[in-house]
Short mmCIF file of C-alpha atoms (C1' of nucleotides) in Angstrom, two decimals:
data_model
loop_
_atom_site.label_atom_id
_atom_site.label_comp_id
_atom_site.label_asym_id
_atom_site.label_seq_id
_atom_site.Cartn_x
_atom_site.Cartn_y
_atom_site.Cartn_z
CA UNK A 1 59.35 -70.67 -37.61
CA UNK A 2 62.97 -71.33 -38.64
CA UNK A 3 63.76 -72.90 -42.02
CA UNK A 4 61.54 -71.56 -44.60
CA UNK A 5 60.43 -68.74 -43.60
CA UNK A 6 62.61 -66.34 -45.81
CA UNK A 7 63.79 -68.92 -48.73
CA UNK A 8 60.20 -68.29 -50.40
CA UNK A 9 60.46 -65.05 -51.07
CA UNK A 10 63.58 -65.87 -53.47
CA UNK A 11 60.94 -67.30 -55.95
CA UNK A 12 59.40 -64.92 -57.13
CA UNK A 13 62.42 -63.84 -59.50
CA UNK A 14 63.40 -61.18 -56.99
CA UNK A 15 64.38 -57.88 -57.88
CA UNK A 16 65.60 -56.56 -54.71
CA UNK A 17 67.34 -59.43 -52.68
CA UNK A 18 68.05 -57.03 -49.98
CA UNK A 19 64.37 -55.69 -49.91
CA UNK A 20 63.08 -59.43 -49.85
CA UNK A 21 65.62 -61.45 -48.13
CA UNK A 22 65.15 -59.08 -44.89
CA UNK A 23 61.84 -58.52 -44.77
CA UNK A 24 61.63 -58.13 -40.97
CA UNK A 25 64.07 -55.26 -41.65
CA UNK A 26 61.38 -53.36 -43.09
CA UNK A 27 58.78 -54.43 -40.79
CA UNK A 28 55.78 -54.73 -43.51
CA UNK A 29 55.63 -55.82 -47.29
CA UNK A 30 56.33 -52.31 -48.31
CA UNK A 31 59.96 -50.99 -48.04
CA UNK A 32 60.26 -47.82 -45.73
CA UNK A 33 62.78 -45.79 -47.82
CA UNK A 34 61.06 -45.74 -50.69
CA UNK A 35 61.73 -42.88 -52.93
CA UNK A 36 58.46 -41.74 -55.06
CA UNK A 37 60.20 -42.47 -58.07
CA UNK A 38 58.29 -44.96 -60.11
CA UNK A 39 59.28 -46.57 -63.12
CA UNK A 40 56.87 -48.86 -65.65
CA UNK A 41 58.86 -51.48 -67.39
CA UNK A 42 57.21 -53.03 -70.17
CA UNK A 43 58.08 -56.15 -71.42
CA UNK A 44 57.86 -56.42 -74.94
CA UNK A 45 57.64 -59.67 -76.71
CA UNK A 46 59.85 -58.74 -80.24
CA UNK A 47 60.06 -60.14 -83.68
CA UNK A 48 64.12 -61.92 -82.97
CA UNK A 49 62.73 -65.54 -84.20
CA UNK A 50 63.62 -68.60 -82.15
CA UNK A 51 63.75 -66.78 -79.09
CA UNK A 52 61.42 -68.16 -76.72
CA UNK A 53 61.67 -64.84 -74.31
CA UNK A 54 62.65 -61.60 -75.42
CA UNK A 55 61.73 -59.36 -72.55
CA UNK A 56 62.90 -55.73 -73.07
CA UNK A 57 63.46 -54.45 -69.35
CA UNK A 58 66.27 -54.27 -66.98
CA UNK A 59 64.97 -55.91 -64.25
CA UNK A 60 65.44 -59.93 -63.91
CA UNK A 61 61.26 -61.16 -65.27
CA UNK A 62 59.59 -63.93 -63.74
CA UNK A 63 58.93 -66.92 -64.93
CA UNK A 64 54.84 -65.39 -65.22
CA UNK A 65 56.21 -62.26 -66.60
CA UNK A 66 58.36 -64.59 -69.31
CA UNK A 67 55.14 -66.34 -70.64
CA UNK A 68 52.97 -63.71 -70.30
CA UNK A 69 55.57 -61.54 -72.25
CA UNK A 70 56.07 -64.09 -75.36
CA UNK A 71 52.39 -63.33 -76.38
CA UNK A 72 51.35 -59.69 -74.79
CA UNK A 73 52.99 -56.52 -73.80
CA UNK A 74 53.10 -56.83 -69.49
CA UNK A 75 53.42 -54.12 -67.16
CA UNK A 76 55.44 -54.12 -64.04
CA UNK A 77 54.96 -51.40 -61.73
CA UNK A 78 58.08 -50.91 -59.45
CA UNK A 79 59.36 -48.06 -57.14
CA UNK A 80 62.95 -46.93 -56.41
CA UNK A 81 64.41 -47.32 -53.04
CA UNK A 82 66.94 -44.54 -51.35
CA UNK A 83 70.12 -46.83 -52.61
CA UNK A 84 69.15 -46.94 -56.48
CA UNK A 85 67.51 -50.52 -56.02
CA UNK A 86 64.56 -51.12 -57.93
CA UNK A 87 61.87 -52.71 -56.13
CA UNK A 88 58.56 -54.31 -58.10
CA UNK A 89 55.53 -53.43 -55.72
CA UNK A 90 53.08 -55.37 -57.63
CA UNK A 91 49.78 -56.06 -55.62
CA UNK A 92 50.32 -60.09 -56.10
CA UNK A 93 54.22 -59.92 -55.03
CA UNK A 94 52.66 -57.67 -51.93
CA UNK A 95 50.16 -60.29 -51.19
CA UNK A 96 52.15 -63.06 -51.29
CA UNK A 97 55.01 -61.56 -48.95
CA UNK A 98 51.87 -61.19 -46.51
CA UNK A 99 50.87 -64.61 -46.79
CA UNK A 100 54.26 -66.14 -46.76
CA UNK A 101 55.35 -63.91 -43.71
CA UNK A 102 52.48 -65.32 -41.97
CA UNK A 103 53.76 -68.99 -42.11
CA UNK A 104 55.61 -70.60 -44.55
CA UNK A 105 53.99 -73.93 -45.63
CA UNK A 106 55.26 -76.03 -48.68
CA UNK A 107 52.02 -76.96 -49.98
CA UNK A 108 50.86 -72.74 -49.80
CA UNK A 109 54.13 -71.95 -51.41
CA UNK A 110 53.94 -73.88 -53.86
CA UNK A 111 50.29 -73.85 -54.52
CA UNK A 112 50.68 -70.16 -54.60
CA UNK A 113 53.53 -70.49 -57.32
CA UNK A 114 52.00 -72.64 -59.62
CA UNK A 115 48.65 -71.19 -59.90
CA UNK A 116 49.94 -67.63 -60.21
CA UNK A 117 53.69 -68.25 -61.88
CA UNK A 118 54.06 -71.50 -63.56
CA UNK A 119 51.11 -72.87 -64.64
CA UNK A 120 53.07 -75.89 -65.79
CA UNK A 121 54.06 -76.71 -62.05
CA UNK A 122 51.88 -79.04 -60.88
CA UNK A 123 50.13 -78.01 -57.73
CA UNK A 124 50.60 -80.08 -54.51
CA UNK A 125 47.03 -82.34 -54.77
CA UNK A 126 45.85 -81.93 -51.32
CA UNK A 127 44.28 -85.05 -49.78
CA UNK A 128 44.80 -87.28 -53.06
CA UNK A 129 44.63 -90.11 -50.87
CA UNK A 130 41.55 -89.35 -48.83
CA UNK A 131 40.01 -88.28 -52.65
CA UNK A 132 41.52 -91.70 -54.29
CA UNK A 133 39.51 -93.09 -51.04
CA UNK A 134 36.33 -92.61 -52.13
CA UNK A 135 35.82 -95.91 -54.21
CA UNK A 136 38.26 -97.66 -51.97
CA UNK A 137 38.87 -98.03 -48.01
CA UNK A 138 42.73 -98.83 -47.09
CA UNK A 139 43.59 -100.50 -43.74
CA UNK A 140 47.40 -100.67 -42.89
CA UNK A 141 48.89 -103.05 -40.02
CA UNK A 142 52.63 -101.20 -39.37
CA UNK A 143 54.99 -103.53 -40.62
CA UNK A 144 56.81 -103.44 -37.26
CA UNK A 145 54.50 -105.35 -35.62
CA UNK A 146 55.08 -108.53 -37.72
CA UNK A 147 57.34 -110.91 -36.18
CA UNK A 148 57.77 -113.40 -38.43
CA UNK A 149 60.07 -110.65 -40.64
CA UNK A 150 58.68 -111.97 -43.85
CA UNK A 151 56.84 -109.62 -46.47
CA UNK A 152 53.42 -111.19 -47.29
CA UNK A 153 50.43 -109.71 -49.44
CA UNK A 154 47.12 -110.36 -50.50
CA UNK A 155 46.72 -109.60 -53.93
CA UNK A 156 43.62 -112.38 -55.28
CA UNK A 157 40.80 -110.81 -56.20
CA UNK A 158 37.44 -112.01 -55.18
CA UNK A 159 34.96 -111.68 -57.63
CA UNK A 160 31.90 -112.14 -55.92
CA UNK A 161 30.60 -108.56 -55.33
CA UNK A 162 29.52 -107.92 -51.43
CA UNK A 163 25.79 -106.86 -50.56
CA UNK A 164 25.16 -103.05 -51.12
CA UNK A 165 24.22 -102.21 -47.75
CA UNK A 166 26.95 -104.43 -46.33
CA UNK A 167 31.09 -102.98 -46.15
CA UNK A 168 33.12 -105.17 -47.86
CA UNK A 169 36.07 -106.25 -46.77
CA UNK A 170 39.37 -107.62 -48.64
CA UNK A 171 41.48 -110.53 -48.49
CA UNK A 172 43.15 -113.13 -50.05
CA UNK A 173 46.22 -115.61 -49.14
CA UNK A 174 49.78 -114.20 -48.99
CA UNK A 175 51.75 -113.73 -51.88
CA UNK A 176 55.70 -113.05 -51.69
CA UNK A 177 57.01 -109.78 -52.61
CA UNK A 178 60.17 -108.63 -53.30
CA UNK A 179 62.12 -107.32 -50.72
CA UNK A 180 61.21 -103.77 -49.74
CA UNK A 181 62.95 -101.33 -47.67
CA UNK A 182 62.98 -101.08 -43.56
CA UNK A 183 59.79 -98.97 -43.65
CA UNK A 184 57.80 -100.16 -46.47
CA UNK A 185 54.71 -101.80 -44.91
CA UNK A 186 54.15 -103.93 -48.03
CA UNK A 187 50.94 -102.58 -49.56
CA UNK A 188 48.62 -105.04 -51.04
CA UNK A 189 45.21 -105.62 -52.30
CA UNK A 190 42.58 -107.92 -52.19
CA UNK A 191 38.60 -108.52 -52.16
CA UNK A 192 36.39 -110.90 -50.33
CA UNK A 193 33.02 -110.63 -48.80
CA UNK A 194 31.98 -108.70 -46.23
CA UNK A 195 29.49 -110.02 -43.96
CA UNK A 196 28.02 -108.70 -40.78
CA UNK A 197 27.83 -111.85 -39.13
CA UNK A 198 30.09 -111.17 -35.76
CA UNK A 199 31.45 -114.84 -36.07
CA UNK A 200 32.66 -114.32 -39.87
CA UNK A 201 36.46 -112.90 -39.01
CA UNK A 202 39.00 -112.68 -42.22
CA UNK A 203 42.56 -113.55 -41.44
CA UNK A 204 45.19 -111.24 -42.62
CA UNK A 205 48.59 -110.53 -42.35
CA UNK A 206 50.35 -108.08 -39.94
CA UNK A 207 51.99 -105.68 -41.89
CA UNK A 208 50.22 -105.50 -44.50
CA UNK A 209 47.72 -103.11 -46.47
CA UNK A 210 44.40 -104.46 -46.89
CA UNK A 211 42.01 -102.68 -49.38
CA UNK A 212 38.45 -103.02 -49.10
CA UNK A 213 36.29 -101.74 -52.07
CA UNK A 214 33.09 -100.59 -52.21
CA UNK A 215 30.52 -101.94 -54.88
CA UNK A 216 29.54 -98.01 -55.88
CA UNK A 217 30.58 -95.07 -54.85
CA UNK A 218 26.99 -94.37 -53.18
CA UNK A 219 27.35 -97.07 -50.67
CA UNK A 220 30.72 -95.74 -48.88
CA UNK A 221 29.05 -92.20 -49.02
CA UNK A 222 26.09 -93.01 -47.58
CA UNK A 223 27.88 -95.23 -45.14
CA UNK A 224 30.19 -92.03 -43.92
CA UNK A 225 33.02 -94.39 -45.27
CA UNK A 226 36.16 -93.21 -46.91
CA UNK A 227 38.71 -93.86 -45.59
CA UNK A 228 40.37 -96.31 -43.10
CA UNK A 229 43.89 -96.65 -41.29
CA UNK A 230 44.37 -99.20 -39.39
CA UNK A 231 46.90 -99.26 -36.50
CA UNK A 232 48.02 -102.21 -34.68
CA UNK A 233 49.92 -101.86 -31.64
CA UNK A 234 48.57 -105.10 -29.65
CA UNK A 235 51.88 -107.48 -29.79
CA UNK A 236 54.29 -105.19 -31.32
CA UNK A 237 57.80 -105.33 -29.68
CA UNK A 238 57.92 -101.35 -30.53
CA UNK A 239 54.73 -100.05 -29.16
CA UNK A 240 53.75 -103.01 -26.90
CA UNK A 241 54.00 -100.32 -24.16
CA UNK A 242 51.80 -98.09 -26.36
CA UNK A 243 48.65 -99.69 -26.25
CA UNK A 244 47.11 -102.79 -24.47
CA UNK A 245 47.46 -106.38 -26.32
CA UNK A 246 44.78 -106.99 -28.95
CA UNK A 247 43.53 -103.77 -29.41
CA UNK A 248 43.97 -101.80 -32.91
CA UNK A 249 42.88 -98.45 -33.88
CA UNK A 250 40.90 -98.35 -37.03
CA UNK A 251 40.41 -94.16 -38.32
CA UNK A 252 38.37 -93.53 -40.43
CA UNK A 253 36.95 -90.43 -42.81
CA UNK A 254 33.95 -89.67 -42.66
CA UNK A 255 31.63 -88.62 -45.57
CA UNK A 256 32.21 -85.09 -44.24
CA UNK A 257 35.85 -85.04 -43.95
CA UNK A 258 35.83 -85.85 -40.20
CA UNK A 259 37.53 -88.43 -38.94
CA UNK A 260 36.78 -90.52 -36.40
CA UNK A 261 39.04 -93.84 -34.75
CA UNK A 262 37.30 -96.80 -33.19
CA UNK A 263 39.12 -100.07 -31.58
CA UNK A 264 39.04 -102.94 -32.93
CA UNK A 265 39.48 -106.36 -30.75
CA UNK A 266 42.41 -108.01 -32.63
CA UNK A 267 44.94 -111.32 -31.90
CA UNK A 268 48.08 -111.80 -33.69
CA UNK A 269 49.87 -114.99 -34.02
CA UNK A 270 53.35 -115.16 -33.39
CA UNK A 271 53.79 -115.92 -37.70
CA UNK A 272 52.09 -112.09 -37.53
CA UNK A 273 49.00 -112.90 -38.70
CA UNK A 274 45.98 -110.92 -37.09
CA UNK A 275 43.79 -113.80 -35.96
CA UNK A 276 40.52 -111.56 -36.11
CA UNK A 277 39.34 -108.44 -36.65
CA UNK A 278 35.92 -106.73 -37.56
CA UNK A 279 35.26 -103.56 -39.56
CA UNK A 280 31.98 -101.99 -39.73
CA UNK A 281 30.29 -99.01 -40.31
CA UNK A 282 30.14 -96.43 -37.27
CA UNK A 283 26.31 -96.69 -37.00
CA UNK A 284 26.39 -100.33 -36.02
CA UNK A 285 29.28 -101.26 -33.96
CA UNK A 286 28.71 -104.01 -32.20
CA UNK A 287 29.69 -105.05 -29.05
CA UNK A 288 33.28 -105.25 -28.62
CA UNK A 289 34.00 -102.36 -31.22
CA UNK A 290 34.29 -99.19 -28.73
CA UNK A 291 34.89 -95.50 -29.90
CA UNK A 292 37.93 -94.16 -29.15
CA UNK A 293 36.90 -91.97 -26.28
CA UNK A 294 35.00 -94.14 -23.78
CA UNK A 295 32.97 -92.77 -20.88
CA UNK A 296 33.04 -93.41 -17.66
CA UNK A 297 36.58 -94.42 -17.26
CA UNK A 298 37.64 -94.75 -13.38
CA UNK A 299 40.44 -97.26 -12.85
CA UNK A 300 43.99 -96.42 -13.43
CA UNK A 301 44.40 -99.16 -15.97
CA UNK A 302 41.42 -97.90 -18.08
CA UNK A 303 43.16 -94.37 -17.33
CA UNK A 304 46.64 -95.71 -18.60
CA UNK A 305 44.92 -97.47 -21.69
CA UNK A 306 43.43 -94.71 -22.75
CA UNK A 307 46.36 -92.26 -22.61
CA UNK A 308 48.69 -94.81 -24.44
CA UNK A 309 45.77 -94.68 -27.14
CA UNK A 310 45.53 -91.31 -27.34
CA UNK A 311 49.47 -91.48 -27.67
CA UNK A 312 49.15 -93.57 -30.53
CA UNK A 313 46.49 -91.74 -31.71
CA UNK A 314 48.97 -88.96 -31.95
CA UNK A 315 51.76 -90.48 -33.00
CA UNK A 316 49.70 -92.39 -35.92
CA UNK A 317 48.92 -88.52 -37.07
CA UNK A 318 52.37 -87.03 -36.68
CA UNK A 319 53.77 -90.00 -38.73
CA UNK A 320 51.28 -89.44 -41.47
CA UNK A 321 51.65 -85.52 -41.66
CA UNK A 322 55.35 -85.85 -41.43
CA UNK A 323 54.83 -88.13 -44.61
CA UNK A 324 53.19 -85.72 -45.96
CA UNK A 325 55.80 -82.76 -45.39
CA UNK A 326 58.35 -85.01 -47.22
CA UNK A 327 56.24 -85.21 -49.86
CA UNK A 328 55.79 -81.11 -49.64
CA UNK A 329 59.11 -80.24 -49.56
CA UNK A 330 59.98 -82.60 -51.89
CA UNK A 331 58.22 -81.38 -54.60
CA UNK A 332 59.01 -78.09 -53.23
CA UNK A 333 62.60 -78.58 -53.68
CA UNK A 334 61.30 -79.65 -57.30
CA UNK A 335 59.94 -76.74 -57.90
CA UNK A 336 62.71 -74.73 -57.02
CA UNK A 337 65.16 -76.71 -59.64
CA UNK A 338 62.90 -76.12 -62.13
CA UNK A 339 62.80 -72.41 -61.56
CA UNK A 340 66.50 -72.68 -61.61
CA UNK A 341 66.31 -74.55 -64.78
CA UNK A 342 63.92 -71.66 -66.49
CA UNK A 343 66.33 -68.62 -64.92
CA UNK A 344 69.56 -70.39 -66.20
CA UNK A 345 67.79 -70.72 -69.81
CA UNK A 346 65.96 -67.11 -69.55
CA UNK A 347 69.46 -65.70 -68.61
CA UNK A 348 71.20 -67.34 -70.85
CA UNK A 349 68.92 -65.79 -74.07
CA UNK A 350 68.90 -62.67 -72.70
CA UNK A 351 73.02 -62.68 -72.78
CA UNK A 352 72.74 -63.76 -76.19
CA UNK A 353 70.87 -60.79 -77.13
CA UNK A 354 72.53 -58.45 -75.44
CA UNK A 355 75.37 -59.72 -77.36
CA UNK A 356 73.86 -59.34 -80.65
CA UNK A 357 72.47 -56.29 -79.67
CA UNK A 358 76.35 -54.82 -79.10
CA UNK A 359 77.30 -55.97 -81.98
CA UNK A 360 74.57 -54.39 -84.14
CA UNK A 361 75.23 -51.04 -82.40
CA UNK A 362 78.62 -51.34 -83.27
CA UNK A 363 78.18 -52.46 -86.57
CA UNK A 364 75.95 -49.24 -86.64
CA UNK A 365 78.31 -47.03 -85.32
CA UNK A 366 81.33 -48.17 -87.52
CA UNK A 367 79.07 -47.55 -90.69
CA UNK A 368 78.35 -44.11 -89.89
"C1'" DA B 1 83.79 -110.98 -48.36
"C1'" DT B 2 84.08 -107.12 -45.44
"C1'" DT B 3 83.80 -102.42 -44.25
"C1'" DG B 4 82.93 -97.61 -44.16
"C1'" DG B 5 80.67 -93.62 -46.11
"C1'" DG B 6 76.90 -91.41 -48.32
"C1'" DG B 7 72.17 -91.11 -49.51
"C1'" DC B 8 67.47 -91.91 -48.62
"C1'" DC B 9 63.49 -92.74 -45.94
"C1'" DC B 10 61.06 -93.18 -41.75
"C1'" DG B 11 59.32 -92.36 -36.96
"C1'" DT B 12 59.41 -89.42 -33.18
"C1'" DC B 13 59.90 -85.22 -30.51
"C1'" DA B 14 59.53 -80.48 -29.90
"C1'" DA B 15 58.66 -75.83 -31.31
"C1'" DT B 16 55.75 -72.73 -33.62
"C1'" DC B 17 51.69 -70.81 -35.67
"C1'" DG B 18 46.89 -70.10 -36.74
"C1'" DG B 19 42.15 -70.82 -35.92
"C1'" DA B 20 38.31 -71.87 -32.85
"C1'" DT C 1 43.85 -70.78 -24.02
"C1'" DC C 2 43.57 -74.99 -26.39
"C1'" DC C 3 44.13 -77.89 -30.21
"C1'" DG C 4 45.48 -79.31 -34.68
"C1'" DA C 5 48.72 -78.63 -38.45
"C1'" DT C 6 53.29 -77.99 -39.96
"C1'" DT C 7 58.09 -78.64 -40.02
"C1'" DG C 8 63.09 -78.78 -38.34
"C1'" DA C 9 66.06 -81.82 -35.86
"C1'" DC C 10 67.58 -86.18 -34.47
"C1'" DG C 11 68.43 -91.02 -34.49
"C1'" DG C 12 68.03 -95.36 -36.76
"C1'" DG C 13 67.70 -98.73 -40.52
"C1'" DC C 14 68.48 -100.09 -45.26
"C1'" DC C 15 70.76 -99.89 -49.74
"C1'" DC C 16 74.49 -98.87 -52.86
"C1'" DC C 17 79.16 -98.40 -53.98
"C1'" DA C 18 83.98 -98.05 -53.68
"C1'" DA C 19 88.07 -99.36 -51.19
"C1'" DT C 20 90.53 -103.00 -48.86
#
DNA sequence: ATTGGGGCCCGTCAATCGGA
DNA sequence: TCCGATTGACGGGCCCCAAT
């Protein structure tokens, strides 16, 4: 894959950019022209007060190597190439080339740095949503289907708390929020009742987020309920194409970690307000809730509908995961400043004793 | 007040890779 | 081989700011 794929290997506080920058040169994690020379540096941690490094060794530490070096003596096992480069084979720099030749990933490279280099890096959290999930349920209209162009929410609380066995489901009256960007589907909150009468619909807002809360945590797991994103493509100008009028995809995660989408039968006004809509759990849909992948399909409308779902379908998923590579590579790029940060102090102190350390030769040498 | 540029974010498409 | 995950590239919209 293009990009990334070399850019990684700079973080480990190279030694050898030419042995690490080309590492297709070489064709493995090991360099070819390796001479059998092997040198141990040690890093030394030494008594110079209100140094936070001292590392006595002539190659370039990393960041682990710094911390590990202010309170014990580290080893660093490196081999000499044919051109006088030293090259640091440890076993963990050997692994990771292997794993980042493989495929460079943002959230691997970065997990992969902070648990073994920086254990102040935070690591990407993986899934925090579908974990933050687990006492809530989310539903999101896209704000593009809302026609009216006006940011509404739903932010009352309800406190009546729903039936156990029953799903609750949020809402409240709009409230005016201030004006978000182009893409911001105004995320709101709200609580209501949730009732499994078919006739009981809740009116929301296009555009919106609604949250719906479970009383304990036991009821969503034993529902299979996490999570739920709810699509609406039925009278959007963008996607009116995509899927037919009045239908919305509702996904949900499963107490597993599978997901699963259902339709949901849904009207929206031309003021963007869905007029209906029913949520329930995926062991008692009712009729006119269908699963995603219907049987039995033989016209060419039913054929069309169902691609232009599955096209959503897809499209829904690419927009989340490309989210979610922003968010990667964001705190990748994070992580890399940081590093920068550390390298700039680290070389910085190790100028100032080499400094200090010429002059005490010299003083030295002039005395004797 | 208008305008143009830069930055940021988003959605979408396409390519690639790894696992089943 | 297929499918899902990942990510670069592209285009578009919004916001901010400086210049006019």
């Amino acid at each position: 894959m293009p990009g990334f794929g070399g850019k990684q290997l700079e973080m480990d506080g190279s030694i050898d950019d030419k042995s690490e920058d080309s590492p297709s040169s070489s064709g493995s994690s090991q360099p070819q022209n390796l001479s059998t020379v092997v040198h141990t540096i040690t890093a030394v941690p030494t008594a110079i007060p209100n140094q936070p490094v001292q590392v006595q060794s002539v190659i370039q530490p990393t960041q682990q190597s710094v911390i590990q070096a202010a309170g014990q003596i580290q080893t660093v096992q490196v081999e000499e190439d044919g051109e006088g480069h030293l090259v640091r084979t440890d076993p963990d720099i050997e692994k990771r080339r292997e794993i980042l030749s493989r495929r460079p990933s943002y959230r691997k490279i970065l997990n992969e740095l902070s648990s073994a280099e920086a254990p102040g890096i935070a690591k990407i959290e993986e899934d925090k949503e579908e974990e933050a999930a687990i006492t809530s349920i989310q539903t999101t209209i896209p704000s593009y289907v809302q026609t009216s162009g006006q940011y509404g929410g739903y932010c009352i609380k309800e406190p009546t708390e729903p039936p156990s066995h029953q799903l609750p489901i949020i809402y409240g009256p709009p409230v005016p929020l201030p004006p978000a960007r182009m893409q911001d589907s105004s995320k709101v909150r709200g609580i209501g009742d949730a009732s499994q009468d078919s006739s009981s619909y809740k009116k929301v807002t296009a555009g919106q987020t609604i949250q719906i809360a479970a009383a304990n945590q036991n009821e969503l797991t034993t529902q299979g309920l996490q999570t739920i994103t709810m699509t609406n493509a039925g009278q959007g100008a963008v996607t009116a194409a995509a899927m037919p009028a009045g239908t919305t995809i509702v996904q949900y995660t499963q107490g597993d970690g599978s997901q699963q989408f259902v339709t949901v039968p849904v009207s929206i006004s031309p003021a963007g307000e869905v007029q209906a809509y029913q949520i329930r759990a995926p062991s008692s849909l009712p009729a006119g809730v269908v699963m995603a992948t219907p049987t039995g399909i033989t016209s060419p409308q039913q054929l069309a509908e169902e691609s232009a779902r599955k096209r959503e379908l897809r499209l829904m998923k690419n927009r989340e995961a490309a989210r979610e590579c922003r968010r990667r590579k964001k705190e990748y790029v994070k992580c890399l400043e940081t590093r920068v940060a550390v390298l700039e102090q680290q070389n910085k102190t190790l100028i100032e004793e080499l400094k200090s350390l010429k002059e005490l030769y010299c003083h030295k040498a002039e005395t004797e």
